Coordinates of C-alpha atoms in Angstrom, one line a residue:
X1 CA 0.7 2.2 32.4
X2 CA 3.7 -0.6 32.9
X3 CA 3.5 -4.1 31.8
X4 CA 6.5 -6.8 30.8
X5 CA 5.2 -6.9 27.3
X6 CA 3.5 -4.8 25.0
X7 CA 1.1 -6.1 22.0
X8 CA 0.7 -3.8 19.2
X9 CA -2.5 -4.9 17.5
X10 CA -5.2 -6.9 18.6
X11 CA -5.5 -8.8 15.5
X12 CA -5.4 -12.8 15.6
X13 CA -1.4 -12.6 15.5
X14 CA -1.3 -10.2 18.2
X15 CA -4.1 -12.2 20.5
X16 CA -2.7 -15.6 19.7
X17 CA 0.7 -14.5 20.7
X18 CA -0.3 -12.5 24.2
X19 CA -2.5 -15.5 24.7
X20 CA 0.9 -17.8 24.8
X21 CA 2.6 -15.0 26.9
X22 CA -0.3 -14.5 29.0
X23 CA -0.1 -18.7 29.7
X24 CA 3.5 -18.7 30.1
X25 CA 3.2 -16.1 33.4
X26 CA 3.9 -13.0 30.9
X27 CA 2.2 -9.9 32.5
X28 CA 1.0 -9.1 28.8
X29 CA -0.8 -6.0 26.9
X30 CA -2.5 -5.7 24.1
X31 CA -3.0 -1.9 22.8
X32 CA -5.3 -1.9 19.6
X33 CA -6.1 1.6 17.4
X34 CA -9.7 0.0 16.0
X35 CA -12.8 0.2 18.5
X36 CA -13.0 -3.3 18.2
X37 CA -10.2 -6.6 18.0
X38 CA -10.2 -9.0 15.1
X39 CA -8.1 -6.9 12.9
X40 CA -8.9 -7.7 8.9
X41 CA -11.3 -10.0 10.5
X42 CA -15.1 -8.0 10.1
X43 CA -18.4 -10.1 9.9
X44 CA -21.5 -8.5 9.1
X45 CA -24.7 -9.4 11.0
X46 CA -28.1 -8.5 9.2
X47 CA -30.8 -6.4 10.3
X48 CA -33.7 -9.1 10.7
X49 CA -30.6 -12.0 12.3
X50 CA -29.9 -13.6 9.2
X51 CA -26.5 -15.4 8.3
X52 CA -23.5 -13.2 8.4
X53 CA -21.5 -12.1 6.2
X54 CA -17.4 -11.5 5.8
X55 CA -16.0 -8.7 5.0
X56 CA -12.6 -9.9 5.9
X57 CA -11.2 -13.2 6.5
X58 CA -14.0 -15.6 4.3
X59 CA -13.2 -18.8 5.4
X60 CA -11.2 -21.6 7.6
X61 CA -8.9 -23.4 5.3
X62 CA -8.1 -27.1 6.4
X63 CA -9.6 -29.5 8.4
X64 CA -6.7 -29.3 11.1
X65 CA -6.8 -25.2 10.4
X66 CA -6.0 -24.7 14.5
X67 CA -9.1 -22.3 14.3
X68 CA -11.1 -25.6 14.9
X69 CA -9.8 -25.8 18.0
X70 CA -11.0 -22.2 19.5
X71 CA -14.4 -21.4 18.0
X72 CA -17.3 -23.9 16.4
X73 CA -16.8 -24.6 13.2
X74 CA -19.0 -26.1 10.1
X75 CA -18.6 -26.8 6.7
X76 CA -18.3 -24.0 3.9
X77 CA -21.8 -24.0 2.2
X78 CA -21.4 -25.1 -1.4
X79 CA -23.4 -23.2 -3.8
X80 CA -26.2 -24.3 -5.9
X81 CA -24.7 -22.5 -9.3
X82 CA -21.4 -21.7 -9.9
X83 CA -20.3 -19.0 -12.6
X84 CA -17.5 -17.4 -14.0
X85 CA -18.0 -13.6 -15.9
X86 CA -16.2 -12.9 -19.3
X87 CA -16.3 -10.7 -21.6
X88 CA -18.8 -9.2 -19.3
X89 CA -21.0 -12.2 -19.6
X90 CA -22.3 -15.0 -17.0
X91 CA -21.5 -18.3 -17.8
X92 CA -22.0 -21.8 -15.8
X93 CA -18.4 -22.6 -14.1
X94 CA -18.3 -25.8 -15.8
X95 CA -17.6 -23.9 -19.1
X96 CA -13.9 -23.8 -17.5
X97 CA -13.9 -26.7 -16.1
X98 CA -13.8 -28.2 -20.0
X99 CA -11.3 -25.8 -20.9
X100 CA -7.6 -27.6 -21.3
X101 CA -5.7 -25.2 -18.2
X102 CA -8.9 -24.4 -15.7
X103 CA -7.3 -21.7 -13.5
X104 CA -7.2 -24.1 -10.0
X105 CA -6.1 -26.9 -12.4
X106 CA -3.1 -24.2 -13.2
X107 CA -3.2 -23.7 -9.6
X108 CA -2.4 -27.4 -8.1
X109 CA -0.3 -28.2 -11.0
X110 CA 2.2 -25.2 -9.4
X111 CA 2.0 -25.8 -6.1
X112 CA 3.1 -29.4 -7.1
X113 CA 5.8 -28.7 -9.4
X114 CA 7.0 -25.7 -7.7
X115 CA 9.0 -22.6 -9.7
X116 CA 12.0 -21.6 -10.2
X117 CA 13.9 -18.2 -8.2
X118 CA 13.2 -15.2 -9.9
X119 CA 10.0 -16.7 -11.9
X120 CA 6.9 -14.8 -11.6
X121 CA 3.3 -16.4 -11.9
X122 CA 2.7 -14.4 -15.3
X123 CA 6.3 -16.1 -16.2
X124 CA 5.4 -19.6 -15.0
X125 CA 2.2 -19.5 -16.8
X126 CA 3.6 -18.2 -20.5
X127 CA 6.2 -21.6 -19.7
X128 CA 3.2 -23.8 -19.6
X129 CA 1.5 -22.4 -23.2
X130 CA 0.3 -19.3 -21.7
X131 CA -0.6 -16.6 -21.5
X132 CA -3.8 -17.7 -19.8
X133 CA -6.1 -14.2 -18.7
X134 CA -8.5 -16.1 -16.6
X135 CA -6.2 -17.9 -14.5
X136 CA -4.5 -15.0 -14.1
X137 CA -6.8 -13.0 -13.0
X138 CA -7.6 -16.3 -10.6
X139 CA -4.5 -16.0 -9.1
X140 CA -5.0 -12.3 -8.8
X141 CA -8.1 -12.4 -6.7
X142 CA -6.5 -15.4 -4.5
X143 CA -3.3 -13.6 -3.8
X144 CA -4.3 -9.7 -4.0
X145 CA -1.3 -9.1 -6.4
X146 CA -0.7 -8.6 -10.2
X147 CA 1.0 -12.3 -11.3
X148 CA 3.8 -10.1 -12.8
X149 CA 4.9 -9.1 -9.6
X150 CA 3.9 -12.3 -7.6
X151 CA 6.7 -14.4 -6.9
X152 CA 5.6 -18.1 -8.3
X153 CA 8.5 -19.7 -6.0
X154 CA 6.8 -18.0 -3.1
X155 CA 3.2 -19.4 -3.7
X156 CA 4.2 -23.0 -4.1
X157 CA 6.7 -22.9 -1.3
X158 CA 3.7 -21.1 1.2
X159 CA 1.4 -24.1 0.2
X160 CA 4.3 -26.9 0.9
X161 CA 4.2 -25.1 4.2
X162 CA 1.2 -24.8 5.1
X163 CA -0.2 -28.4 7.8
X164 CA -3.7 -27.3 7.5
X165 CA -4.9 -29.9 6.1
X166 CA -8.1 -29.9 3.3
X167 CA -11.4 -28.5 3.0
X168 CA -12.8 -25.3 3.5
X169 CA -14.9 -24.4 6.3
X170 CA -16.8 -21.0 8.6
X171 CA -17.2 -20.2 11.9
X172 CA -20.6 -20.6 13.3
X173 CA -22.3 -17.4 14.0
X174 CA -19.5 -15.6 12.6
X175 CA -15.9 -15.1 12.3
X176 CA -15.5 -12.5 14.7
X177 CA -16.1 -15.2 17.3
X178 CA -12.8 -16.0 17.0
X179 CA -10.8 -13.1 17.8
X180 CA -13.4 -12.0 20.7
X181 CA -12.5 -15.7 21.7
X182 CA -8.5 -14.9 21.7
X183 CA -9.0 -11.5 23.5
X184 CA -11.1 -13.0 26.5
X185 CA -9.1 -13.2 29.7
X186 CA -6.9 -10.8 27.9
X187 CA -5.4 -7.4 28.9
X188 CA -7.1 -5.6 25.3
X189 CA -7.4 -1.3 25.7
X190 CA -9.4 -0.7 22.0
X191 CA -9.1 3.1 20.4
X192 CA -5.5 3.0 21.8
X193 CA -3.4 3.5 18.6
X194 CA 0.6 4.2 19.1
X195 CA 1.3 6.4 17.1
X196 CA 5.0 6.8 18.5
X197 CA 7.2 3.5 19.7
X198 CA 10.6 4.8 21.3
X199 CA 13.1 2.1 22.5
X200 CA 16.2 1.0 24.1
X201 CA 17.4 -2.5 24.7
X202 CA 14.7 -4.3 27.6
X203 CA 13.1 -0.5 27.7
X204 CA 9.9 0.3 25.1
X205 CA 7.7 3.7 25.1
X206 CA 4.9 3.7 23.1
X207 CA 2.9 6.7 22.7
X208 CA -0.5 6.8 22.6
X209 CA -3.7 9.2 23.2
X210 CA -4.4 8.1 26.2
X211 CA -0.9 8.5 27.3
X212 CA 2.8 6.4 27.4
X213 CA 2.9 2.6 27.9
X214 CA 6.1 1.6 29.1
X215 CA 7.3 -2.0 29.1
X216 CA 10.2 -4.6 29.1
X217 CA 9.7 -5.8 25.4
X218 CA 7.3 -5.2 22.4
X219 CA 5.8 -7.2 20.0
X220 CA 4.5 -5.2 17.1
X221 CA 2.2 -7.0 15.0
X222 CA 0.6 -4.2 12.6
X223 CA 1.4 -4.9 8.7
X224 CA 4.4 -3.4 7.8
X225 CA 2.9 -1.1 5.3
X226 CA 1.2 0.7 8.6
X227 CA 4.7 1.3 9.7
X228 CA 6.1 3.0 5.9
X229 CA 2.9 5.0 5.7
X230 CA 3.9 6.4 9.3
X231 CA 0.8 5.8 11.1
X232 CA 3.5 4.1 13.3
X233 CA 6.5 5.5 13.6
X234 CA 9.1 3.0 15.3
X235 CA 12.2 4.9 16.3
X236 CA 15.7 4.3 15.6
X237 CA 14.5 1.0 13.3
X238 CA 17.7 -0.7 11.6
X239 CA 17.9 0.2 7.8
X240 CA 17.3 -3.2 6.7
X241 CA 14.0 -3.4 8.8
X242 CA 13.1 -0.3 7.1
X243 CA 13.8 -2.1 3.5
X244 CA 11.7 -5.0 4.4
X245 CA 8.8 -2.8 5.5
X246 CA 9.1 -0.7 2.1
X247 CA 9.2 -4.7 0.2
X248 CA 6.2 -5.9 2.1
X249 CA 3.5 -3.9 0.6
X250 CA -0.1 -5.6 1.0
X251 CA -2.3 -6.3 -1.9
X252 CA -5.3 -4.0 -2.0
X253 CA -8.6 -5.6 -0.9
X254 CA -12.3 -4.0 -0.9
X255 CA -15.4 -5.7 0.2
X256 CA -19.0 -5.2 0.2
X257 CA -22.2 -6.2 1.4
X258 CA -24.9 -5.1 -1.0
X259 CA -28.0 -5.5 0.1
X260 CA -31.3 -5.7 -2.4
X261 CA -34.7 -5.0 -2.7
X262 CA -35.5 -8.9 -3.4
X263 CA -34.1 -12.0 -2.2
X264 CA -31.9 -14.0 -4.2
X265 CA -33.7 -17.4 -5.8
X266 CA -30.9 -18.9 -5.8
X267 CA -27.2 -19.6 -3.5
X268 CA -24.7 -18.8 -6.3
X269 CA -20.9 -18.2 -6.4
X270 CA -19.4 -15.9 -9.3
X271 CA -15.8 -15.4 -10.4
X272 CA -15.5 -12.1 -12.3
X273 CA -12.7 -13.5 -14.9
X274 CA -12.9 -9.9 -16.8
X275 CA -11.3 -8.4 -13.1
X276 CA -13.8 -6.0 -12.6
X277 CA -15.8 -7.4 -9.2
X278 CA -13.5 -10.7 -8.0
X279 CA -15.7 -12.8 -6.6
X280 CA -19.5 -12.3 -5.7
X281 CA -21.8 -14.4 -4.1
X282 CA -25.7 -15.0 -2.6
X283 CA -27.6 -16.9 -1.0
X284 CA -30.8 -18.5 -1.7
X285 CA -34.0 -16.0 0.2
X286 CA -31.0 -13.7 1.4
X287 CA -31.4 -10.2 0.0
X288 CA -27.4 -9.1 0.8
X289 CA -24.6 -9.8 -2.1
X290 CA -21.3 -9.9 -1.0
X291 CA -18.4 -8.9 -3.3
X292 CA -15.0 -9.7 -2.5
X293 CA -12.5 -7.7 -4.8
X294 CA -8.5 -8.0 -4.7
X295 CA -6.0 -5.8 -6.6
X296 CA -7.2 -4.2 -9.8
X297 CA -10.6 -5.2 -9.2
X298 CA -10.5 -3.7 -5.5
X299 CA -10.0 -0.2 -7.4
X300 CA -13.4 -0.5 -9.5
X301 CA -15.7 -1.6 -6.4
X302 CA -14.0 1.0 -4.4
X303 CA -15.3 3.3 -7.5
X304 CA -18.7 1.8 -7.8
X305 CA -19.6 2.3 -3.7
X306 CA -19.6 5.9 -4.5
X307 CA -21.9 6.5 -7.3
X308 CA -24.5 3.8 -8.9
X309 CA -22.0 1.3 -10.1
X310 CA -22.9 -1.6 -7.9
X311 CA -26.2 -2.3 -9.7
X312 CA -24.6 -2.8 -13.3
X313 CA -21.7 -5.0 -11.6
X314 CA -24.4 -7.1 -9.7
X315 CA -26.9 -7.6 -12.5
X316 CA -23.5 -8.7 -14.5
X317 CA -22.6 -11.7 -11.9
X318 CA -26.2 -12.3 -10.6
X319 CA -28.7 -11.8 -13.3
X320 CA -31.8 -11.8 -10.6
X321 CA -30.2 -8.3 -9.1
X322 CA -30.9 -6.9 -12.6
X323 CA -34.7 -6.1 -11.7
X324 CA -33.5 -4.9 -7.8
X325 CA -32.4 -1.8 -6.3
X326 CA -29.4 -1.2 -3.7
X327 CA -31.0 -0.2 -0.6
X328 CA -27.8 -0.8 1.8
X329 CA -24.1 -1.4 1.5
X330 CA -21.5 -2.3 4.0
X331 CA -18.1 -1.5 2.9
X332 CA -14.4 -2.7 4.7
X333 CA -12.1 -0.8 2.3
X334 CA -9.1 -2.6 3.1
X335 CA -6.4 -0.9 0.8
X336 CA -7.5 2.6 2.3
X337 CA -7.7 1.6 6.3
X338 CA -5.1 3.4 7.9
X339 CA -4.3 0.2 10.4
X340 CA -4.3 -2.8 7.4
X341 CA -2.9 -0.6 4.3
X342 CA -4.2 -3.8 2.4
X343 CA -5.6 -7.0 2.2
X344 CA -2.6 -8.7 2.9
X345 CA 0.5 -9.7 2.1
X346 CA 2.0 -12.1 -0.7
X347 CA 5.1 -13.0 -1.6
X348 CA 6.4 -11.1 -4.1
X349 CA 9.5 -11.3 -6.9
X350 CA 12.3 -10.1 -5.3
X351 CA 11.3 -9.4 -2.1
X352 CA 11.9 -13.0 -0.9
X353 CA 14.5 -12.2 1.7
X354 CA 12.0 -9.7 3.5
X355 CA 9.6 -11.5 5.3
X356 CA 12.3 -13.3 7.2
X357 CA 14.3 -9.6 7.7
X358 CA 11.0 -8.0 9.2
X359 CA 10.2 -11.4 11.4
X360 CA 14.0 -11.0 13.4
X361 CA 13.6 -10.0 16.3
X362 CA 15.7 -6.2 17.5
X363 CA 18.3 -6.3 20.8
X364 CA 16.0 -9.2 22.1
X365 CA 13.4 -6.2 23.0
X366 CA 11.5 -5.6 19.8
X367 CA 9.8 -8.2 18.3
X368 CA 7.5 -8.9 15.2
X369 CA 4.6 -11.0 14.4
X370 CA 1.4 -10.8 11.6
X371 CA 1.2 -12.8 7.8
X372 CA 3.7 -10.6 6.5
X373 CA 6.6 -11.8 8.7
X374 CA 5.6 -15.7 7.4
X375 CA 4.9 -14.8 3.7
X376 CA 6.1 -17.3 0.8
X377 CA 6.9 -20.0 3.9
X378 CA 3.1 -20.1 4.6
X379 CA -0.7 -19.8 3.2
X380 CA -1.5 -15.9 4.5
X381 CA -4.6 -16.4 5.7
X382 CA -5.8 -17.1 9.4
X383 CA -3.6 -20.2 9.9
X384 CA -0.3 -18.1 9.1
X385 CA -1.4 -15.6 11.2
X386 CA -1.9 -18.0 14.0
X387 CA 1.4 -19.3 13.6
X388 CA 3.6 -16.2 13.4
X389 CA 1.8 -14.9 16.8
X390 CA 3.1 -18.2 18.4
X391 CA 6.4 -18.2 17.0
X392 CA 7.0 -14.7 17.9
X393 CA 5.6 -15.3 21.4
X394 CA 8.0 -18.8 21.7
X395 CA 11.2 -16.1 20.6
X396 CA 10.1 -13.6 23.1
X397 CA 9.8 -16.1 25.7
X398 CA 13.2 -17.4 24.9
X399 CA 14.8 -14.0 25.3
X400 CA 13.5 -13.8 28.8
X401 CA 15.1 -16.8 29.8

């Protein structure tokens, strides 16, 4: 197989940015190791055709989040009861909300004042009277990383930078819409990993089962974790590429659809302060429970899938599961996928300079796109993956003349 340019991963960067290729006149593949494109975007359909579910991507941030523009979109619902577990005990949401520093009030208040270099979260927070446990464990489930190790600079500065706009909505009938939106008209082969990239300036081999793909130029859009755990190997990569990739690690992630033996009475929202389950929700006559679990807590749902820990985690956060059964789980292990090695990336202390370092493009033939390359300069969630797949297409394209 011969094309101009080959697209390594058929995730929303990669699909956005063969999309623009494609557009521009680009004779354009897209090679993708999963069955299926979307990347760490997976929706769950029930059985019987109720709502989905996310097991990925939850939401589209901003009402001008360029999403709106490919797929139908509708507000996020709002739930009827909001709580937060501490001390391994359900409590209404408002009981933080009277607090003096509730965690998204922390939140705003950062993102406005903005941090200082070298100035972790955990740091930031002790300045303002801290230490604060539940907002830290807030800003743990938001950005997949301990705050000791998440760069406070980084998360205000991605916010500044970041034109979505407000408001928080889904995709109607389900997020995967989206990429199977972005792939159509596309050049996609699914089950194609490359396990091997070989290159020379305006020459690429990649490797693959089904044989080599030979193009002009590459854009390699897989996190760079993927790369340092050598399900990729990209020969002859420059040292400091190599450095970035080692810097750019992606905070683990684990989700779950749990589904019960009764509905739920009830559409609830539940913030596991104690960092145990992250954040679990249901919906009213719905018998699934979704969990949504970021760093620590990622390590203890991962745990509880295998054995009967779900049920004491779910009767914690949703008292009405107490008098249920599992019958069903779903489960997108995010930190133990081969092809994601994580949730995704934030920006982290001392690792400021690599995002930028992994986004430069190689002897105008290798090229790099996905969240990690736009980390601490933007919000790492659809929208940033968007943009980095555009502005790695709009370099390519300039290289080309």
């Amino acid at each position: 197989m011969r094309t101009e340019v080959l697209v390594i991963g058929a995730g929303v960067s990669g699909l956005t940015c063969a999309t623009r290729l494609a557009e521009a006149g680009v004779r354009t593949a897209v090679v993708e190791a999963r069955s299926r494109v979307g990347g760490r975007i997976r929706t769950f359909r029930p059985a019987d055709g109720g709502p989905s579910l996310e097991l990925g991507a939850q939401v589209v941030h901003g009402d001008l989040n360029p999403v709106h523009g490919i797929v139908d979109t509708e507000t996020a619902p709002r739930p009827t009861a909001a709580r937060v577990v501490s001390g391994r005990v359900g409590r209404p949401m408002g009981a933080l909300a009277r607090t003096p520093h509730p965690p998204w009030a922390l939140e705003a208040r950062l993102n406005a004042e903005g941090a200082g270099i070298g100035e972790s979260v955990n740091d930031w927070l002790v300045d303002r009277g801290g230490p604060y446990p539940v907002a830290s464990e807030w800003f743990r489930q938001i950005w997949a990383t301990d705050p000791e190790r998440l760069s406070a600079r980084g998360v205000a500065e991605a916010h500044r930078g970041d034109t979505a706009g407000r408001g928080e909505f889904v995709v109607s009938g389900g997020f995967d819409l989206l990429p199977g939106r972005l792939a159509a008209g596309l050049d996609v082969r699914t089950d194609c990993p490359v396990q091997v990239l070989g290159w020379s300036p305006g020459r690429v081999a990649a490797q693959t089962p089904a044989g080599i793909v030979e193009a002009e130029r590459v854009v390699v859009t897989v996190p760079p974790s993927v790369v340092t755990h050598g399900a990729l190997t990209v020969k002859d990569l420059p040292e400091p590429k190599v450095e970035a990739a080692r810097a750019l690690a992606g905070g683990d992630g684990c989700c779950v659809v749990a589904t019960l033996s009764v509905p739920a009475p009830e559409t609830a929202s539940v913030f596991d302060a104690d960092g145990v389950g992250g954040f679990v929700s249901c919906r009213e006559g719905r018998p699934e429970a979704l969990i949504v679990a970021r760093d620590a807590a990622a390590a203890y749902v991962r745990a509880a899938t295998t054995g009967s820990g779900l049920a004491p985690l779910l009767s914690v956060a949703l008292p009405w599961a107490a008098r249920a059964e599992v019958v069903g789980t779903e489960v997108a292990d995010w930190g133990s996928d081969p092809w994601s090695r994580g949730a995704f990336t934030a920006p982290l202390l001392g690792a400021e300079w690599a995002p930028v370092i992994w986004a430069e493009p190689v002897a105008d033939t290798l090229f790099f796109a996905g969240e990690a390359t736009v980390s601490g300069t933007r919000l790492p969630w659809v929208q940033g993956a968007i943009a980095s797949g555009v502005i790695a297409a709009d370099r390519l394209l300039e290289a080309m003349g």
